[in-house]
XYZ file of C-alpha atoms in Angstrom:
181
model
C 1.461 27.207 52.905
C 0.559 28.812 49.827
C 0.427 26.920 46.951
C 2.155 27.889 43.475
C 0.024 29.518 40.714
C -0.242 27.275 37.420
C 1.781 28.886 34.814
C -0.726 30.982 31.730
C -0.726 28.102 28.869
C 0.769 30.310 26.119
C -1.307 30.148 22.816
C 0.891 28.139 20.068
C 1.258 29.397 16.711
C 0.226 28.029 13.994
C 3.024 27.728 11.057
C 2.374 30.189 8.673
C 1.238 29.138 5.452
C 4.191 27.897 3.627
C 4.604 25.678 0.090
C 3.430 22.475 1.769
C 0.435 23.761 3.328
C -0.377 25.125 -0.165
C 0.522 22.385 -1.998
C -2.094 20.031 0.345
C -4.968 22.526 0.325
C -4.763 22.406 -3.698
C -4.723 18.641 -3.372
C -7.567 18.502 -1.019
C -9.549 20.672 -3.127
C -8.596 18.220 -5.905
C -9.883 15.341 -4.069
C -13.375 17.555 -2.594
C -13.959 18.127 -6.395
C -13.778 14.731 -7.605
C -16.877 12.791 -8.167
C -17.608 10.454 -5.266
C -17.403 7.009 -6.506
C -13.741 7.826 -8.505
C -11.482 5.194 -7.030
C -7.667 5.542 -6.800
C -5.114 2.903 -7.457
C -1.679 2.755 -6.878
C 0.750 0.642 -9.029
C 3.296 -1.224 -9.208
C 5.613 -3.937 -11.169
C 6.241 -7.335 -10.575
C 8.715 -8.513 -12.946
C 7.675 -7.673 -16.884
C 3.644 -7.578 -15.376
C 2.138 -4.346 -13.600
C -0.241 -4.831 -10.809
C -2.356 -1.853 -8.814
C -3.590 -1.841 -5.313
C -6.549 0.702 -4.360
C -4.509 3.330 -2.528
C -7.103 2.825 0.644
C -5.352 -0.116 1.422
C -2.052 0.895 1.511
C -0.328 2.571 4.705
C 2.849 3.920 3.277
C 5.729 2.889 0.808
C 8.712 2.223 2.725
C 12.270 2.949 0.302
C 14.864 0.191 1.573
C 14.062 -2.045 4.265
C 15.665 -4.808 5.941
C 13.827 -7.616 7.074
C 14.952 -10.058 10.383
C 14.422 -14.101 9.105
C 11.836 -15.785 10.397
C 13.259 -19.387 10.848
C 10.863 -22.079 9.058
C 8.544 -19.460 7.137
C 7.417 -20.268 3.805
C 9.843 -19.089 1.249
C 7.202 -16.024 0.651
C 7.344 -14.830 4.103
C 10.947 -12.504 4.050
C 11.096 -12.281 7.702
C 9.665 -9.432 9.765
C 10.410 -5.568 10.523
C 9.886 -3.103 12.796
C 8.180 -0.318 11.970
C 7.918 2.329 14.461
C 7.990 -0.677 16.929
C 5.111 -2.577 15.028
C 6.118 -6.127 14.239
C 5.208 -6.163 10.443
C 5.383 -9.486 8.555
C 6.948 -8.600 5.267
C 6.081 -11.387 2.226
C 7.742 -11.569 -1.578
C 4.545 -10.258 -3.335
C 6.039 -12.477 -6.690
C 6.618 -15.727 -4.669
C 3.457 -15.567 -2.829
C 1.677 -15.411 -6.518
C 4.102 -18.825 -7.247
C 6.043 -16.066 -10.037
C 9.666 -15.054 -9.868
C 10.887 -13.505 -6.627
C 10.727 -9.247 -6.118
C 14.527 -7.440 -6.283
C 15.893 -7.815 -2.583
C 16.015 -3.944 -2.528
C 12.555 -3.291 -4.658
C 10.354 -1.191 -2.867
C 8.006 -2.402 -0.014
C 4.056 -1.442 -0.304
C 2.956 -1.096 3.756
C -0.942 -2.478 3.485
C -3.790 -2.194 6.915
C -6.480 -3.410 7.336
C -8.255 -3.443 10.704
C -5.837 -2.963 12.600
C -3.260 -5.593 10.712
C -0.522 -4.359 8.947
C 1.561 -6.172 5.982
C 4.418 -5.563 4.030
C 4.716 -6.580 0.410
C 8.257 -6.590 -1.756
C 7.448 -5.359 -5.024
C 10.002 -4.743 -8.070
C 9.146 -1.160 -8.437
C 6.272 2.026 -8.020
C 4.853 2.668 -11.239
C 1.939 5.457 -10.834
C -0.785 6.701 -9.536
C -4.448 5.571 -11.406
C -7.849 7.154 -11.187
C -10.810 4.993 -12.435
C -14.115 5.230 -12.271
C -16.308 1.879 -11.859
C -16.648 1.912 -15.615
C -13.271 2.062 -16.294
C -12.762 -1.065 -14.278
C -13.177 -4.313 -16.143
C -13.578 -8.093 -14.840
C -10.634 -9.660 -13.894
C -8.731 -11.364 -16.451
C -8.604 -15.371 -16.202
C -5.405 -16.204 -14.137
C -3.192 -19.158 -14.234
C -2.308 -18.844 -10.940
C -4.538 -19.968 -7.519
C -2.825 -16.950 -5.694
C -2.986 -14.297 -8.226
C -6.845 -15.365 -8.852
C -7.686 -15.190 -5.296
C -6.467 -12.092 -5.250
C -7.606 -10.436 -9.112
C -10.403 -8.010 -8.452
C -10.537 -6.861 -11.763
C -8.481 -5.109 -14.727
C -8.033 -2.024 -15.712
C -5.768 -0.425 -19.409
C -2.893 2.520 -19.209
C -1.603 3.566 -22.288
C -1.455 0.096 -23.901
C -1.069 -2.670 -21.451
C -3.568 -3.745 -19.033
C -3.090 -3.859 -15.152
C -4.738 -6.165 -12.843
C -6.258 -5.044 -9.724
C -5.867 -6.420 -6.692
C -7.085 -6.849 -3.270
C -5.741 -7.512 -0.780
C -8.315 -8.006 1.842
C -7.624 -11.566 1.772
C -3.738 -11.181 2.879
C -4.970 -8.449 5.576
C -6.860 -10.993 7.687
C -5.611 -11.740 10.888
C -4.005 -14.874 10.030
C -2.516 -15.246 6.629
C -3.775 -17.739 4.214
C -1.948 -21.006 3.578
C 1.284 -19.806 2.694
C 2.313 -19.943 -1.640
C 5.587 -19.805 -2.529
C 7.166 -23.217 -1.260
């Protein structure tokens, strides 16, 4: 019997360079060329207020999504989705800081952390920030529990000031006691 010979693995090319491969080897070389301890923030609104998130923590912004109900959740917890067959819980980022609720079709900021995932409904993207530590100021005093355990600090664009957030404490494996009623 005389046994088959594997087929020659054929080499695969490699897409020639094109607009997006130029496009992220000008924004790597951006990034490579930025001092080390320059942080990057992503922002966003919650109602009249803007908020930012350091963009390490977030996974991806997801457009328009749908949650499934969770029957009994807190009123901050907007039900679930699935995302690329991860179960994601999805919370109302201004309920769960006891302010008005996010627009039902506002955009939804995908956070990880090891290895947990979380959704949070926002009103809308604002920009992108760059700040070095100096640039970074403490935390303004909050009225709110939920909005102070989550204030890591403040930071002005243009003429308002943003706080920063993080949200470490919303990434661990359990959530904290639920806000929002």
């Amino acid at each position: 019997m005389t046994l088959a010979k594997p087929p020659t693995p054929m080499p695969i090319p490699l897409p020639l360079p094109g607009p997006e491969l130029l496009a992220a080897q000008l924004i790597a070389a951006e990034i490579a060329a930025e001092p080390p301890e320059l942080r990057r923030w992503v922002s966003f609104w919650l109602g009249a207020a803007r908020y930012a998130l350091e963009i390490r923590q977030l996974r991806e912004v997801l457009a328009e999504t749908r949650p499934e109900p969770v029957p009994g959740a807190p009123a901050a917890v907007l039900g679930v989705i699935n995302l690329r067959g991860e179960i994601v819980t999805l919370l109302d980022l201004g309920r769960w800081l006891g302010q008005a609720p996010a627009r039902a079709d506002g955009p939804v900021l995908v956070l990880e952390q090891g290895g947990y995932s979380l959704g949070l409904r926002v009103d809308a993207m604002a920009a992108l920030l760059k700040r070095m530590p100096d640039e970074v100021l403490a935390p303004a005093p909050e009225a709110s529990p939920a909005l102070q355990a989550l204030a890591c600090g403040s930071t002005a664009d243009g003429g308002e000031i943003l706080t920063l957030l993080d949200a470490a404490p919303l990434l661990a494996p359990q959530l904290p006691a639920a806000h929002g009623g």
